[in-house]
Amino acid sequence: MPALTFQGFVRQHGKAGVRNHLLVMSIAGLTGPAAHRVAQALPGSKLVCMPYGGGLIGADQAQHMRALAGFGLNANVGAVLLIGSDLPKIGTLAQAIAASGKPVAAICLDDCGHDILTLSDRAIRAGARLHKDLSRQRRLPVPLAELFVGLECGRSDPSSGMVANPLIGALTDSLITHGASAVFGETLEWLGAEHLLARRAATPAVGEALVQAVLRREQLAANQGVDLLGNNPGPTNIAAGLSTIEEKSLGAIAKSGSAAIDGLLAYARAPATAGLYAMDAPAYSPESLSGFVAAGAQMLLFSTGVGNSYVSLLAPTIKLSANPVATQTLGEQLDFDASAVFRGAQPMDAAAGELLELLIDVASGTLTWGEVLGEGDEVVSRMGEAL
Amino acid sequence: MNKPADKSPAEPVASIALLLHADDNVATALQALVGGQTVQLQGADGRDHAVLLREPIGLCHKFALCEIAQGDMVRKYGEAIGLATKVVHAGEHVHIHNLRSSRAT
């Protein structure tokens, strides 16, 4: 098997990046508006704003901090400008991210005489220096094994389950064979298919954890009296032909291919070793994608049926569909057209080969439509009430 | 976007509907189908089916291959996708009006 490579940004520690972003991250609601001003003054920077966080408690707080650190640690981020209001939190995060050897500047309102304009001025100057330094880095050949790819589907229809997701699954199998890693999430969309996932678990404990994760989400819905019909599958799924959560799940899990599932990750938790992982997380795309990115995924493969414009801000997100209508009408949204497989005119493995080529191309710098149009964002999932 | 291949001689002739697994009792329309037409299908087991559609079936929507009794499992991908809430005749549309999840209830 030839050793495949992509052109990436080599980091001091850990995997290489497929992008070299300056991340501007506001970690307090108070500094959000100023962070917008700062990011506008730093063209090309990527802005993540957390509108909440201070009152979070327990596991919710731990997850929140893990996700914020994870955004900073993601290999696509070359440098981080942190903006916040109080010293302990910003200090903890700056330290966690700087431990990777990555340049970090932390500008805190407490240090700026509580003057938001002083904070803006200092942040713009610090960010400008970080951005200038970043531009000196060049891409180098990197083995495909350094890729960690997140797998998602959204606004699915039956063509997703029959073609686009199995196509992602075929590519996932190929990535795992090359020593790369992958993660799929959307726990509720394992419901009705969890027995098939459990069968592929690397250990009985992982299999049991997968089944329990599904039962917990199912119970969550039942306890609140939520009828999944109309929620998941949602109205768009139903109009497109999906009738039940079981039908949707059986199509959704095809994204994970056929390799052994090495572990179940908590939301935004980075895996310790290479392999194929499941992430126990909400099914809705924005928080699901951010969970993968905070766990370290540098790229995302995102199937849709009727179309879905949302992408990650930090990880290039390849959009594909097999729906013969969507692929005709969404020319500036879909990066890959799998409709020939749907029509029976192209074998699945041939399409999987083309998709791998596109993945390497995007990893090496070619922009996705979502990047070109700026459809990306990062959000962090929440568990419950705050103080 | 990639330009998909128009034709591959290695693949079977494109069909207008797809039966995913030999155990399935529903098939999926690969294009919008009109009522009254007979759909020829080849199952994953190689068996041929001919189904007279009793109503129009939208792109990607399902229709029954055979009669499904009320309370019986509806199968796609060779797996249960829910239960029939009323008797479903061969060639009828199978969707949320006659199929319900058997989970999270």
XYZ file of N, CA and C in Angstrom, chain A residues 116-275:
480
model
N -12.684 48.344 28.501
C -12.827 47.431 27.356
C -12.045 47.945 26.138
N -11.861 49.259 26.036
C -11.087 49.789 24.899
C -9.598 49.505 25.070
N -9.132 49.528 26.313
C -7.736 49.140 26.558
C -7.552 47.675 26.197
N -8.530 46.861 26.602
C -8.465 45.431 26.257
C -8.441 45.247 24.737
N -9.323 45.954 24.029
C -9.388 45.819 22.562
C -8.046 46.179 21.938
N -7.477 47.290 22.380
C -6.207 47.760 21.824
C -5.098 46.721 22.054
N -4.989 46.260 23.291
C -3.929 45.272 23.596
C -4.138 43.967 22.820
N -5.398 43.547 22.709
C -5.688 42.282 22.019
C -5.365 42.382 20.532
N -5.721 43.516 19.922
C -5.440 43.681 18.484
C -3.923 43.645 18.243
N -3.182 44.346 19.087
C -1.718 44.374 18.906
C -1.112 42.973 19.122
N -1.547 42.287 20.160
C -1.007 40.944 20.428
C -1.378 39.981 19.299
N -2.652 40.074 18.850
C -3.122 39.201 17.765
C -2.371 39.462 16.473
N -2.094 40.732 16.189
C -1.377 41.085 14.957
C 0.008 40.440 14.940
N 0.684 40.458 16.089
C 2.022 39.844 16.169
C 1.935 38.325 15.974
N 0.953 37.705 16.598
C 0.779 36.246 16.435
C 0.527 35.899 14.967
N -0.340 36.697 14.330
C -0.719 36.404 12.943
C 0.482 36.556 12.003
N 1.259 37.588 12.233
C 2.458 37.822 11.411
C 3.420 36.620 11.520
N 3.638 36.151 12.748
C 4.534 35.001 12.954
C 3.990 33.742 12.272
N 2.685 33.554 12.371
C 2.070 32.363 11.757
C 2.343 32.295 10.264
N 2.362 33.464 9.628
C 2.480 33.492 8.162
C 3.847 33.006 7.694
N 4.798 32.850 8.625
C 6.132 32.357 8.236
C 6.147 30.835 8.051
N 5.141 30.158 8.557
C 5.128 28.683 8.461
C 4.774 28.230 7.050
N 5.373 27.112 6.644
C 5.108 26.541 5.322
C 4.563 25.133 5.469
N 3.806 24.699 4.478
C 3.288 23.324 4.484
C 4.407 22.336 4.128
N 4.355 21.171 4.755
C 5.317 20.093 4.495
C 4.555 18.780 4.312
N 5.158 17.791 3.626
C 4.456 16.506 3.476
C 4.295 15.810 4.836
N 3.113 15.321 5.077
C 2.770 14.680 6.355
C 2.044 13.369 6.040
N 2.353 12.283 6.751
C 1.632 11.029 6.485
C 0.135 11.146 6.786
N -0.657 10.451 5.987
C -2.118 10.454 6.172
C -2.501 9.999 7.585
N -1.624 9.196 8.197
C -1.895 8.664 9.542
C -2.082 9.776 10.570
N -1.631 10.995 10.253
C -1.802 12.095 11.224
C -3.193 12.711 11.184
N -4.010 12.265 10.219
C -5.357 12.842 10.134
C -6.294 12.215 11.163
N -7.134 13.061 11.731
C -8.217 12.638 12.615
C -9.484 13.279 12.032
N -10.393 12.443 11.563
C -11.530 12.921 10.780
C -12.835 12.679 11.541
N -13.658 13.699 11.650
C -14.986 13.589 12.264
C -16.029 13.292 11.203
N -17.006 12.446 11.541
C -18.011 11.982 10.583
C -19.394 12.445 11.034
N -20.111 13.107 10.143
C -21.390 13.719 10.528
C -22.394 13.561 9.390
N -23.688 13.543 9.740
C -24.718 13.692 8.714
C -25.755 14.689 9.206
N -26.369 15.412 8.286
C -27.356 16.403 8.679
C -28.316 16.680 7.549
N -29.575 16.955 7.921
C -30.646 17.100 6.920
C -30.596 15.890 5.981
N -30.607 14.723 6.641
C -30.483 13.469 5.906
C -31.785 13.107 5.218
N -31.670 12.309 4.177
C -32.817 11.657 3.559
C -32.391 10.212 3.324
N -33.276 9.393 2.768
C -32.865 7.993 2.581
C -31.643 7.813 1.675
N -31.359 8.775 0.814
C -30.152 8.638 -0.026
C -28.894 8.713 0.837
N -28.977 9.421 1.980
C -27.830 9.489 2.887
C -27.487 8.092 3.385
N -28.499 7.398 3.881
C -28.281 6.070 4.453
C -27.914 5.018 3.420
N -28.401 5.203 2.196
C -28.160 4.186 1.166
C -26.842 4.413 0.426
N -26.423 5.680 0.276
C -25.239 5.961 -0.544
C -24.199 6.848 0.160
N -24.584 8.061 0.556
C -23.576 9.021 1.045
C -22.897 8.508 2.315
N -23.672 7.935 3.243
C -23.057 7.444 4.484
C -22.216 6.184 4.263
N -22.692 5.194 3.493
C -21.802 4.066 3.174
C -20.533 4.507 2.444
N -20.640 5.573 1.648
C -19.465 6.100 0.952
C -18.463 6.657 1.975
N -18.971 7.417 2.947
C -18.105 7.898 4.028
C -17.528 6.696 4.785
N -18.358 5.668 4.976
C -17.903 4.458 5.663
C -16.754 3.779 4.931
N -16.852 3.722 3.599
C -15.778 3.111 2.800
C -14.496 3.915 2.942
N -14.627 5.246 2.963
C -13.450 6.097 3.143
C -12.883 5.940 4.560
N -13.767 5.831 5.531
C -13.328 5.637 6.925
C -12.516 4.347 7.045
N -13.009 3.276 6.447
C -12.257 2.007 6.457
C -10.859 2.210 5.886
N -10.788 2.960 4.790
C -9.502 3.212 4.139
C -8.591 4.058 5.045
N -9.150 5.078 5.695
C -8.361 5.930 6.610
C -7.801 5.099 7.763
N -8.629 4.232 8.333
C -8.192 3.409 9.468
C -7.058 2.471 9.013
N -7.199 1.926 7.806
C -6.149 1.063 7.255
C -4.828 1.816 7.106
N -4.914 3.110 6.798
C -3.706 3.935 6.654
C -3.183 4.433 8.002
N -3.806 4.034 9.089
C -3.320 4.444 10.410
C -3.901 5.759 10.904
N -4.818 6.345 10.114
C -5.474 7.584 10.539
C -6.579 7.254 11.545
N -7.199 8.281 12.113
C -8.245 8.094 13.119
C -9.543 8.738 12.657
N -10.648 8.262 13.227
C -11.953 8.836 12.890
C -12.863 8.766 14.108
N -13.845 9.660 14.136
C -14.824 9.674 15.218
C -16.208 9.967 14.642
N -17.211 9.232 15.147
C -18.604 9.540 14.821
C -19.345 9.758 16.134
N -20.428 10.538 16.088
C -21.150 10.858 17.315
C -22.649 10.718 17.129
N -23.425 11.738 17.567
C -24.880 11.735 17.377
C -25.517 10.497 18.016
N -25.314 10.336 19.321
C -25.705 9.117 20.032
C -27.132 8.656 19.738
N -28.069 9.603 19.690
C -29.468 9.203 19.487
C -29.643 8.497 18.143
N -28.752 8.771 17.208
C -28.844 8.155 15.890
C -28.085 6.830 15.820
N -27.886 6.226 16.980
C -27.467 4.819 17.049
C -28.666 3.982 17.470
N -29.750 4.663 17.891
C -30.921 3.972 18.437
C -31.559 3.086 17.373
N -31.671 1.809 17.656
C -32.211 0.861 16.688
C -31.107 0.177 15.896
N -29.881 0.689 16.038
C -28.732 0.100 15.337
C -27.600 -0.189 16.311
N -27.885 -0.005 17.609
C -26.800 -0.135 18.596
C -26.261 -1.559 18.668
N -27.117 -2.550 18.354
C -26.640 -3.940 18.380
C -25.566 -4.175 17.307
N -25.690 -3.448 16.187
C -24.709 -3.595 15.112
C -23.383 -2.931 15.497
N -23.471 -1.788 16.186
C -22.253 -1.111 16.651
C -21.572 -1.937 17.740
N -22.386 -2.454 18.670
C -21.820 -3.215 19.797
C -21.048 -4.435 19.294
N -21.558 -5.027 18.221
C -20.879 -6.187 17.628
C -19.481 -5.846 17.136
N -19.267 -4.591 16.794
C -17.967 -4.152 16.256
C -17.053 -3.579 17.322
N -17.503 -3.565 18.567
C -16.694 -2.978 19.642
C -15.423 -3.789 19.850
N -14.322 -3.076 20.117
C -13.021 -3.745 20.292
C -13.020 -4.607 21.551
N -13.784 -4.212 22.563
C -13.886 -5.013 23.794
C -15.356 -5.066 24.212
N -15.737 -6.072 25.030
C -17.120 -6.132 25.515
C -17.503 -4.880 26.310
N -16.546 -4.293 27.026
C -16.849 -3.098 27.822
C -17.229 -1.921 26.923
N -16.534 -1.781 25.790
C -16.865 -0.711 24.842
C -18.265 -0.958 24.265
N -18.562 -2.207 23.936
C -19.879 -2.565 23.406
C -20.987 -2.210 24.385
N -20.776 -2.534 25.641
C -21.769 -2.249 26.680
C -21.928 -0.736 26.844
N -20.816 -0.009 26.788
C -20.866 1.455 26.939
C -21.662 2.087 25.792
N -21.508 1.567 24.577
C -22.254 2.082 23.422
C -23.757 1.887 23.629
N -24.133 0.689 24.058
C -25.555 0.371 24.262
C -26.136 1.240 25.380
N -25.387 1.385 26.476
C -25.874 2.185 27.604
C -26.022 3.665 27.228
N -25.120 4.154 26.401
C -25.188 5.557 25.979
C -26.484 5.818 25.209
N -26.865 4.867 24.345
C -28.110 5.007 23.584
C -29.311 4.941 24.525
N -29.307 3.970 25.425
C -30.444 3.802 26.340
C -30.628 5.059 27.194
N -29.514 5.682 27.590
C -29.600 6.887 28.419
C -30.292 8.020 27.649
N -29.919 8.203 26.384
C -30.562 9.265 25.572
C -32.031 8.926 25.328
N -32.321 7.643 25.076
C -33.700 7.218 24.832
C -34.547 7.516 26.069
N -33.986 7.210 27.241
C -34.677 7.440 28.505
C -34.890 8.934 28.743
N -33.885 9.711 28.364
C -33.956 11.171 28.496
C -35.175 11.704 27.738
N -35.357 11.221 26.519
C -36.503 11.648 25.705
C -37.804 11.163 26.339
N -37.816 9.895 26.743
C -39.032 9.310 27.315
C -39.421 10.029 28.605
N -38.436 10.335 29.463
C -38.714 11.007 30.740
C -39.345 12.380 30.543
N -38.977 13.036 29.458
C -39.522 14.370 29.188
C -40.788 14.291 28.332
N -41.220 13.076 28.025
C -42.420 12.905 27.201
C -42.213 13.344 25.762
N -40.967 13.297 25.289
C -40.673 13.717 23.913
C -40.936 12.554 22.961
N -41.805 12.781 21.980
C -41.990 11.811 20.907
C -40.894 12.089 19.879
N -40.069 11.085 19.609
C -38.954 11.319 18.689
C -39.435 11.663 17.280
N -40.655 11.200 16.929
C -41.171 11.515 15.601
C -41.447 13.016 15.525
N -40.790 13.703 14.615
C -40.938 15.151 14.509
C -39.745 15.854 15.144
N -39.038 15.118 16.015
C -37.821 15.665 16.627
C -36.618 15.038 15.948
N -36.576 13.713 15.974
C -35.532 12.972 15.276
C -36.109 11.603 14.892
N -36.521 11.375 13.659
C -36.372 12.263 12.498
C -37.156 13.562 12.650
N -36.554 14.652 12.168
C -37.191 15.959 12.184
C -38.062 16.158 10.953
N -38.766 17.286 10.892
C -39.700 17.539 9.779
C -39.037 17.441 8.401
N -37.787 17.920 8.287
C -37.104 17.862 6.981
C -36.807 16.423 6.594
N -36.348 15.629 7.584
C -36.080 14.206 7.333
C -37.356 13.494 6.872
N -38.462 13.796 7.571
C -39.728 13.095 7.296
C -40.225 13.431 5.894
N -40.186 14.731 5.556
C -40.636 15.134 4.218
C -39.799 14.436 3.143
N -38.527 14.183 3.453
C -37.622 13.572 2.471
C -37.752 12.051 2.427
N -38.541 11.467 3.366
C -38.822 10.025 3.266
C -38.374 9.174 4.432
N -37.740 9.767 5.450
C -37.353 8.971 6.624
C -38.539 8.907 7.592
N -38.881 7.689 8.049
C -40.106 7.512 8.831
C -39.874 7.349 10.322
N -38.762 6.742 10.721
C -38.536 6.440 12.147
C -37.067 6.668 12.497
N -36.810 6.776 13.802
C -35.425 6.933 14.257
C -34.601 5.685 13.918
N -35.238 4.508 13.967
C -34.493 3.289 13.619
C -33.993 3.352 12.170
N -34.884 3.789 11.276
C -34.499 3.868 9.860
C -33.348 4.865 9.679
N -33.466 6.006 10.365
C -32.431 7.025 10.256
C -31.102 6.502 10.816
N -31.183 5.838 11.971
C -29.970 5.335 12.631
C -29.245 4.302 11.766
N -30.018 3.379 11.189
C -29.392 2.317 10.400
C -28.631 2.904 9.219
N -29.129 4.033 8.688
C -28.404 4.728 7.635
C -27.237 5.518 8.189
N -27.437 6.133 9.363
C -26.421 7.029 9.930
C -25.146 6.282 10.325
N -25.312 5.090 10.917
C -24.123 4.384 11.414
C -23.227 3.886 10.280
N -23.765 3.891 9.055
C -22.940 3.443 7.916
C -21.709 4.330 7.735
N -21.757 5.564 8.258
C -20.595 6.469 8.161
C -19.364 5.878 8.836
N -19.599 5.044 9.846
C -18.476 4.525 10.641
C -17.788 3.347 9.967
N -18.273 2.910 8.805
C -17.624 1.824 8.079
C -17.745 0.501 8.788
N -16.659 -0.291 8.729
C -16.748 -1.647 9.263
C -15.623 -1.974 10.237
N -14.763 -1.004 10.540
C -13.616 -1.271 11.430
C -14.096 -1.461 12.871
N -13.216 -2.026 13.694
C -13.514 -2.185 15.119
C -13.618 -0.812 15.768
N -14.563 -0.682 16.707
C -14.736 0.590 17.430
C -13.899 0.512 18.705
N -12.888 1.390 18.778
C -11.883 1.270 19.837
C -12.297 1.877 21.170
N -13.280 2.780 21.151
C -13.661 3.371 22.435
C -14.837 4.309 22.297
N -15.445 4.625 23.428
C -16.518 5.612 23.500
C -15.951 6.840 24.208
N -15.949 7.980 23.512
C -15.387 9.213 24.065
C -16.487 10.067 24.672
N -16.170 10.740 25.777
C -17.058 11.779 26.277
C -16.964 12.969 25.331
N -17.949 13.865 25.401
C -17.987 15.051 24.538
C -16.662 15.818 24.632
N -16.084 16.147 23.481
C -14.881 16.983 23.402
C -13.632 16.327 23.989
N -13.703 15.023 24.233
C -12.552 14.310 24.822
C -11.664 13.765 23.710
N -10.375 14.075 23.745
C -9.432 13.584 22.736
C -9.100 12.118 23.003
N -9.067 11.281 21.967
C -8.664 9.889 22.175
C -7.161 9.794 22.451
N -6.770 8.801 23.244
C -5.358 8.673 23.623
C -4.530 8.027 22.521
N -5.159 7.154 21.723
C -4.420 6.448 20.670
C -5.201 6.521 19.361
N -4.530 6.173 18.266
C -5.193 6.184 16.957
C -6.262 5.104 16.905
N -7.278 5.305 16.061
C -8.319 4.296 15.902
C -9.646 4.916 15.509
